[in-house]
């Protein structure tokens, strides 16, 4: 059974479409929309012109150059990185140079002086730029319509020269690293030197030039070492003979002590002789006694001097390196 409340899907009855009513004042609204669109376009254009400085007061600067490649109308001229003017026109002068007319804003014109310098630089990366430099801001301001030359700098113009230099450098490097080059020969000589240093004679062969000379030098050093060893033994023996307890030096010291004692005895005898001579001068009556005393004292002096002579002879005998000494008796 079918539900009497459910609408039947069989043979539906078509419904009538609603009737479209015309829009009131359609022409006026379309005209108003068109006027609004035109006003927006004009406003946007005026704003763009204002933003570009079309309504600002400007002064003209003429830059002259022999080439204007990369320069276009609307390009900015910068001062310390800030745009202060735009290229407004390009024209060719009768002398073949290019005249670049730059419109400089009046509010930024005070940065330009009569001593300002202008450059036109074309970099390797990026476009062409026009820059102004004012080193002395105390100079008079640049007048309107002033004409100044522009200094050009093209970094790309040096690329061929850099490429040529790099090519020459690579050619020289190839010649230096070749097998028959001076550097190759030097490296070969260094290799041979290293082999000699690692050899049996080592640095000795490198310094003396040949293995034979190195061998002779080693033999000479060995002989010198043997000779030095013998000299050490000789010096040791000489030390023992001279400075030991039974050597020459202690005996010489004892002899010198004895000699000093004899000299002291002789000095005492001479003092007695002086006293006797004084007495001989003062006592003329006792001449015979004084003469006997003088003879006895002279004998004592002669005896002491003979002992000194014997000691000196013995010293000369025990000290083989001393020269002959002479003792003159008074």
CSV table of C-alpha atoms in Angstrom, one decimal:
chain,number,residue,atom,x,y,z
A,1,UNK,CA,0.0,0.0,0.0
A,2,UNK,CA,1.2,3.4,-0.7
A,3,UNK,CA,1.2,6.2,1.8
A,4,UNK,CA,-1.6,8.7,0.9
A,5,UNK,CA,0.5,11.5,2.4
A,6,UNK,CA,3.6,10.8,0.4
A,7,UNK,CA,3.6,12.8,-2.8
A,8,UNK,CA,3.5,10.7,-5.9
A,9,UNK,CA,6.6,10.7,-8.1
A,10,UNK,CA,4.7,9.5,-11.1
A,11,UNK,CA,3.8,12.2,-13.6
A,12,UNK,CA,4.8,15.3,-11.6
A,13,UNK,CA,3.0,18.5,-12.4
A,14,UNK,CA,5.4,21.2,-13.7
A,15,UNK,CA,5.6,24.3,-11.5
A,16,UNK,CA,5.4,27.8,-13.0
A,17,UNK,CA,8.7,29.9,-13.1
A,18,UNK,CA,8.6,33.2,-11.1
A,19,UNK,CA,8.3,36.3,-13.2
A,20,UNK,CA,11.5,38.4,-13.6
A,21,UNK,CA,11.0,42.0,-12.7
A,22,UNK,CA,13.0,44.8,-14.4
A,23,UNK,CA,15.7,46.6,-12.3
A,24,UNK,CA,14.7,50.1,-11.5
A,25,UNK,CA,17.0,52.9,-13.0
A,26,UNK,CA,19.4,50.4,-14.6
A,27,UNK,CA,20.9,52.9,-17.0
A,28,UNK,CA,21.7,55.3,-14.3
A,29,UNK,CA,23.3,52.7,-12.1
A,30,UNK,CA,25.5,51.5,-15.0
A,31,UNK,CA,26.5,55.0,-15.8
A,32,UNK,CA,27.4,55.7,-12.2
A,33,UNK,CA,29.5,52.5,-12.0
A,34,UNK,CA,31.3,53.5,-15.2
A,35,UNK,CA,32.0,57.0,-13.8
A,36,UNK,CA,33.3,55.4,-10.6
A,37,UNK,CA,35.6,53.1,-12.5
A,38,UNK,CA,37.0,56.0,-14.6
A,39,UNK,CA,37.5,58.1,-11.4
A,40,UNK,CA,39.4,55.3,-9.8
A,41,UNK,CA,41.6,54.9,-12.8
A,42,UNK,CA,42.3,58.7,-13.0
A,43,UNK,CA,42.9,58.8,-9.2
A,44,UNK,CA,45.4,55.9,-9.4
A,45,UNK,CA,47.2,57.7,-12.3
A,46,UNK,CA,47.3,61.0,-10.4
A,47,UNK,CA,48.6,59.2,-7.3
A,48,UNK,CA,51.3,57.4,-9.4
A,49,UNK,CA,52.3,60.7,-10.9
A,50,UNK,CA,52.5,62.3,-7.5
A,51,UNK,CA,54.5,59.4,-6.1
A,52,UNK,CA,56.9,59.7,-9.0
A,53,UNK,CA,57.3,63.4,-8.3
A,54,UNK,CA,55.5,64.7,-11.3
A,55,UNK,CA,54.0,67.6,-9.4
A,56,UNK,CA,57.1,68.5,-7.4
A,57,UNK,CA,59.2,71.5,-8.4
A,58,UNK,CA,62.5,70.3,-10.0
A,59,UNK,CA,65.6,71.7,-11.5
A,60,UNK,CA,67.5,70.4,-14.5
A,61,UNK,CA,71.0,68.9,-14.5
A,62,UNK,CA,72.7,68.1,-17.8
A,63,UNK,CA,75.3,65.3,-17.7
A,64,UNK,CA,77.5,64.8,-20.7
A,65,UNK,CA,79.1,61.5,-21.7
A,66,UNK,CA,80.6,59.9,-24.8
A,67,UNK,CA,78.3,56.8,-24.3
A,68,UNK,CA,74.9,56.3,-22.8
A,69,UNK,CA,74.7,52.6,-23.0
A,70,UNK,CA,72.5,51.3,-20.1
A,71,UNK,CA,70.9,54.7,-19.4
A,72,UNK,CA,67.2,55.0,-19.9
A,73,UNK,CA,64.5,57.5,-19.2
A,74,UNK,CA,63.2,57.2,-15.6
A,75,UNK,CA,66.5,56.0,-14.2
A,76,UNK,CA,67.3,57.3,-10.7
A,77,UNK,CA,70.3,59.4,-9.8
A,78,UNK,CA,71.4,58.6,-6.3
A,79,UNK,CA,73.3,60.5,-3.6
A,80,UNK,CA,74.6,58.4,-0.7
A,81,UNK,CA,72.3,55.6,-1.8
A,82,UNK,CA,69.1,57.8,-1.9
A,83,UNK,CA,67.4,58.8,-5.2
A,84,UNK,CA,67.4,62.6,-5.6
A,85,UNK,CA,66.7,62.8,-9.3
A,86,UNK,CA,65.5,61.0,-12.4
A,87,UNK,CA,66.6,60.9,-16.0
A,88,UNK,CA,64.0,62.8,-17.9
A,89,UNK,CA,65.4,62.9,-21.4
A,90,UNK,CA,68.3,61.6,-23.6
A,91,UNK,CA,69.6,63.6,-26.5
A,92,UNK,CA,72.6,63.7,-28.8
A,93,UNK,CA,74.7,66.8,-28.9
A,94,UNK,CA,76.1,68.3,-32.1
A,95,UNK,CA,79.6,67.2,-31.1
A,96,UNK,CA,78.6,63.6,-30.9
A,97,UNK,CA,78.4,63.4,-27.1
A,98,UNK,CA,75.3,62.3,-25.2
A,99,UNK,CA,73.3,64.8,-23.1
A,100,UNK,CA,71.5,63.2,-20.1
A,101,UNK,CA,68.9,65.5,-18.7
A,102,UNK,CA,68.2,64.8,-15.0
A,103,UNK,CA,65.3,66.3,-13.1
A,104,UNK,CA,66.5,66.9,-9.6
A,105,UNK,CA,63.9,67.5,-6.9
A,106,UNK,CA,64.1,71.0,-5.4
A,107,UNK,CA,64.1,69.7,-1.8
A,108,UNK,CA,67.1,67.5,-2.6
A,109,UNK,CA,69.0,69.9,-4.8
A,110,UNK,CA,70.9,71.4,-1.9
A,111,UNK,CA,73.1,68.2,-1.8
A,112,UNK,CA,74.5,69.1,-5.2
A,113,UNK,CA,77.4,71.6,-5.2
A,114,UNK,CA,79.5,73.2,-7.8
A,115,UNK,CA,82.3,70.8,-6.9
A,116,UNK,CA,80.1,67.7,-7.0
A,117,UNK,CA,81.3,64.7,-9.1
A,118,UNK,CA,79.0,62.5,-11.2
A,119,UNK,CA,79.7,58.9,-12.2
A,120,UNK,CA,78.1,56.5,-14.6
A,121,UNK,CA,79.0,53.0,-13.5
A,122,UNK,CA,78.0,49.8,-15.3
A,123,UNK,CA,78.6,46.8,-13.0
A,124,UNK,CA,79.1,43.1,-13.8
A,125,UNK,CA,76.0,42.3,-11.8
A,126,UNK,CA,73.0,44.7,-12.0
A,127,UNK,CA,72.3,47.6,-14.2
A,128,UNK,CA,73.8,51.0,-14.9
A,129,UNK,CA,73.8,53.5,-12.0
A,130,UNK,CA,74.3,57.3,-11.9
A,131,UNK,CA,75.7,58.5,-8.7
A,132,UNK,CA,76.5,62.0,-7.3
A,133,UNK,CA,79.3,62.7,-4.8
A,134,UNK,CA,79.7,66.0,-2.9
A,135,UNK,CA,82.9,66.2,-0.9
A,136,UNK,CA,82.6,69.8,0.2
A,137,UNK,CA,79.1,70.8,1.2
A,138,UNK,CA,80.2,74.3,2.0
A,139,UNK,CA,80.7,75.1,-1.7
A,140,UNK,CA,78.0,77.1,-3.5
A,141,UNK,CA,74.9,75.1,-4.6
A,142,UNK,CA,74.7,73.8,-8.2
A,143,UNK,CA,72.6,76.2,-10.3
A,144,UNK,CA,69.6,75.1,-12.4
A,145,UNK,CA,70.5,73.9,-15.9
A,146,UNK,CA,74.2,73.3,-15.0
A,147,UNK,CA,76.1,71.1,-17.3
A,148,UNK,CA,78.7,68.7,-15.9
A,149,UNK,CA,80.7,65.8,-17.4
A,150,UNK,CA,80.0,62.3,-16.0
A,151,UNK,CA,82.8,59.8,-15.3
A,152,UNK,CA,82.2,56.5,-16.8
A,153,UNK,CA,83.2,53.2,-15.3
A,154,UNK,CA,82.5,49.9,-17.1
A,155,UNK,CA,83.5,46.8,-15.1
A,156,UNK,CA,82.6,44.5,-18.0
A,157,UNK,CA,85.1,46.2,-20.2
A,158,UNK,CA,87.9,44.7,-18.1
A,159,UNK,CA,86.5,41.1,-18.5
A,160,UNK,CA,88.5,40.4,-21.7
A,161,UNK,CA,91.7,41.7,-20.1
A,162,UNK,CA,91.0,39.5,-17.0
A,163,UNK,CA,90.3,36.5,-19.2
A,164,UNK,CA,93.6,37.1,-21.2
A,165,UNK,CA,95.5,37.4,-18.0
A,166,UNK,CA,94.0,34.2,-16.6
A,167,UNK,CA,94.9,32.5,-19.9
A,168,UNK,CA,98.5,33.6,-19.6
A,169,UNK,CA,98.6,32.5,-16.0
A,170,UNK,CA,97.3,29.0,-16.9
A,171,UNK,CA,99.8,28.7,-19.7
A,172,UNK,CA,102.6,29.7,-17.4
A,173,UNK,CA,101.3,27.2,-14.8
A,174,UNK,CA,101.3,24.5,-17.5
A,175,UNK,CA,104.8,25.3,-18.5
A,176,UNK,CA,106.0,25.3,-14.8
A,177,UNK,CA,104.4,21.9,-14.1
A,178,UNK,CA,105.6,20.2,-17.3
A,179,UNK,CA,108.0,17.3,-16.9
A,180,UNK,CA,110.9,19.0,-18.6
A,181,UNK,CA,110.4,22.4,-16.9
A,182,UNK,CA,112.7,24.0,-14.5
A,183,UNK,CA,110.3,23.2,-11.7
A,184,UNK,CA,110.2,19.6,-12.7
A,185,UNK,CA,114.0,19.4,-12.8
A,186,UNK,CA,114.2,21.1,-9.4
A,187,UNK,CA,111.7,18.5,-7.9
A,188,UNK,CA,113.8,15.7,-9.4
A,189,UNK,CA,116.9,17.1,-7.8
A,190,UNK,CA,115.1,17.4,-4.5
A,191,UNK,CA,114.1,13.7,-4.8
A,192,UNK,CA,117.7,12.8,-5.5
A,193,UNK,CA,118.7,14.8,-2.5
A,194,UNK,CA,116.2,13.0,-0.3
A,195,UNK,CA,117.5,9.7,-1.5
A,196,UNK,CA,121.0,10.7,-0.6
A,197,UNK,CA,119.9,11.8,2.8
A,198,UNK,CA,118.2,8.5,3.4
A,199,UNK,CA,121.4,6.7,2.3
A,200,UNK,CA,124.2,5.2,4.3
A,201,UNK,CA,126.3,8.4,4.6
A,202,UNK,CA,123.2,10.7,4.8
A,203,UNK,CA,123.9,14.4,5.1
A,204,UNK,CA,127.7,13.8,5.1
A,205,UNK,CA,127.5,12.6,1.5
A,206,UNK,CA,125.3,15.6,0.6
A,207,UNK,CA,127.8,18.1,2.1
A,208,UNK,CA,131.0,16.5,0.8
A,209,UNK,CA,129.7,15.6,-2.6
A,210,UNK,CA,130.6,11.9,-2.9
A,211,UNK,CA,130.6,8.7,-0.8
A,212,UNK,CA,134.4,8.5,-1.0
A,213,UNK,CA,134.8,11.9,0.6
A,214,UNK,CA,132.3,11.0,3.3
A,215,UNK,CA,134.2,7.8,4.1
A,216,UNK,CA,137.5,9.7,4.3
A,217,UNK,CA,135.9,12.2,6.6
A,218,UNK,CA,134.5,9.5,8.9
A,219,UNK,CA,138.0,7.8,9.0
A,220,UNK,CA,139.6,11.2,9.8
A,221,UNK,CA,137.1,11.7,12.7
A,222,UNK,CA,137.8,8.2,14.0
A,223,UNK,CA,141.6,8.9,14.0
A,224,UNK,CA,141.0,12.3,15.7
A,225,UNK,CA,139.0,10.5,18.4
A,226,UNK,CA,141.8,8.0,18.9
A,227,UNK,CA,144.4,10.8,19.1
A,228,UNK,CA,142.2,12.6,21.6
A,229,UNK,CA,142.0,9.5,23.7
A,230,UNK,CA,145.8,9.1,23.7
A,231,UNK,CA,146.1,12.8,24.6
A,232,UNK,CA,143.8,12.3,27.5
A,233,UNK,CA,145.9,9.4,28.8
A,234,UNK,CA,149.1,11.5,28.4
A,235,UNK,CA,147.5,14.4,30.3
A,236,UNK,CA,146.3,12.1,33.0
A,237,UNK,CA,149.8,10.7,33.4
A,238,UNK,CA,151.3,14.2,33.5
A,239,UNK,CA,148.8,15.1,36.2
A,240,UNK,CA,149.8,12.1,38.2
A,241,UNK,CA,153.5,12.8,37.8
A,242,UNK,CA,153.2,16.5,38.6
A,243,UNK,CA,150.3,16.8,41.1
A,244,UNK,CA,150.2,13.5,43.0
A,245,UNK,CA,151.6,13.1,46.5
A,246,UNK,CA,154.9,11.8,45.1
A,247,UNK,CA,154.9,14.1,42.1
A,248,UNK,CA,157.1,17.0,41.2
A,249,UNK,CA,154.9,19.8,42.6
A,250,UNK,CA,155.0,18.6,46.3
A,251,UNK,CA,158.8,18.2,46.1
A,252,UNK,CA,159.1,21.7,44.5
A,253,UNK,CA,156.9,23.1,47.3
A,254,UNK,CA,159.1,21.5,50.0
A,255,UNK,CA,162.2,22.9,48.2
A,256,UNK,CA,160.7,26.3,48.0
A,257,UNK,CA,159.9,26.2,51.7
A,258,UNK,CA,163.5,25.3,52.5
A,259,UNK,CA,164.7,28.0,50.3
A,260,UNK,CA,162.6,30.6,52.1
A,261,UNK,CA,164.0,29.4,55.4
A,262,UNK,CA,167.6,29.8,54.1
A,263,UNK,CA,166.7,33.2,52.8
A,264,UNK,CA,165.4,34.2,56.2
A,265,UNK,CA,168.7,33.0,57.7
A,266,UNK,CA,170.7,35.0,55.2
A,267,UNK,CA,168.6,38.0,55.9
A,268,UNK,CA,169.4,37.6,59.6
A,269,UNK,CA,173.1,37.2,58.9
A,270,UNK,CA,173.0,40.4,56.8
A,271,UNK,CA,171.4,42.3,59.6
A,272,UNK,CA,174.2,41.1,61.9
A,273,UNK,CA,176.7,42.2,59.3
A,274,UNK,CA,175.2,45.6,59.2
A,275,UNK,CA,175.3,45.9,63.0
A,276,UNK,CA,179.0,44.9,63.0
A,277,UNK,CA,179.8,47.5,60.3
A,278,UNK,CA,178.2,50.1,62.4
A,279,UNK,CA,180.2,49.0,65.3
A,280,UNK,CA,183.4,49.0,63.2
A,281,UNK,CA,182.8,52.6,62.2
A,282,UNK,CA,182.1,53.7,65.7
A,283,UNK,CA,184.8,51.7,67.4
A,284,UNK,CA,188.1,52.3,65.7
A,285,UNK,CA,190.2,51.0,68.6
A,286,UNK,CA,188.9,47.5,68.3
A,287,UNK,CA,189.6,47.0,64.6
A,288,UNK,CA,191.1,43.5,64.9
A,289,UNK,CA,188.2,42.1,66.8
A,290,UNK,CA,185.8,43.7,64.3
A,291,UNK,CA,187.7,42.3,61.4
A,292,UNK,CA,187.5,38.8,62.9
A,293,UNK,CA,183.7,39.2,63.4
A,294,UNK,CA,183.3,40.4,59.8
A,295,UNK,CA,185.2,37.4,58.5
A,296,UNK,CA,183.1,35.0,60.5
A,297,UNK,CA,179.9,36.7,59.3
A,298,UNK,CA,181.1,36.6,55.7
A,299,UNK,CA,181.8,32.9,56.1
A,300,UNK,CA,178.2,32.4,57.4
A,301,UNK,CA,176.8,34.4,54.4
A,302,UNK,CA,178.8,32.4,51.9
A,303,UNK,CA,177.7,29.1,53.5
A,304,UNK,CA,174.0,30.2,53.3
A,305,UNK,CA,174.5,31.3,49.6
A,306,UNK,CA,176.0,28.0,48.8
A,307,UNK,CA,173.0,26.2,50.3
A,308,UNK,CA,170.7,28.4,48.2
A,309,UNK,CA,172.7,27.5,45.1
A,310,UNK,CA,172.4,23.8,45.8
A,311,UNK,CA,168.7,24.1,46.4
A,312,UNK,CA,168.2,26.0,43.1
A,313,UNK,CA,170.2,23.4,41.3
A,314,UNK,CA,168.1,20.6,42.8
A,315,UNK,CA,164.9,22.6,41.9
A,316,UNK,CA,166.2,23.0,38.3
A,317,UNK,CA,166.8,19.3,38.2
A,318,UNK,CA,163.3,18.3,39.5
A,319,UNK,CA,161.4,20.9,37.3
A,320,UNK,CA,162.2,19.9,33.7
A,321,UNK,CA,160.2,22.7,32.1
A,322,UNK,CA,162.0,25.6,33.9
A,323,UNK,CA,164.9,27.5,32.3
A,324,UNK,CA,168.4,27.7,33.6
A,325,UNK,CA,168.7,30.0,36.5
A,326,UNK,CA,171.8,31.9,37.5
A,327,UNK,CA,172.6,32.9,41.1
A,328,UNK,CA,175.2,35.7,41.3
A,329,UNK,CA,177.1,35.9,44.6
A,330,UNK,CA,177.9,39.3,46.0
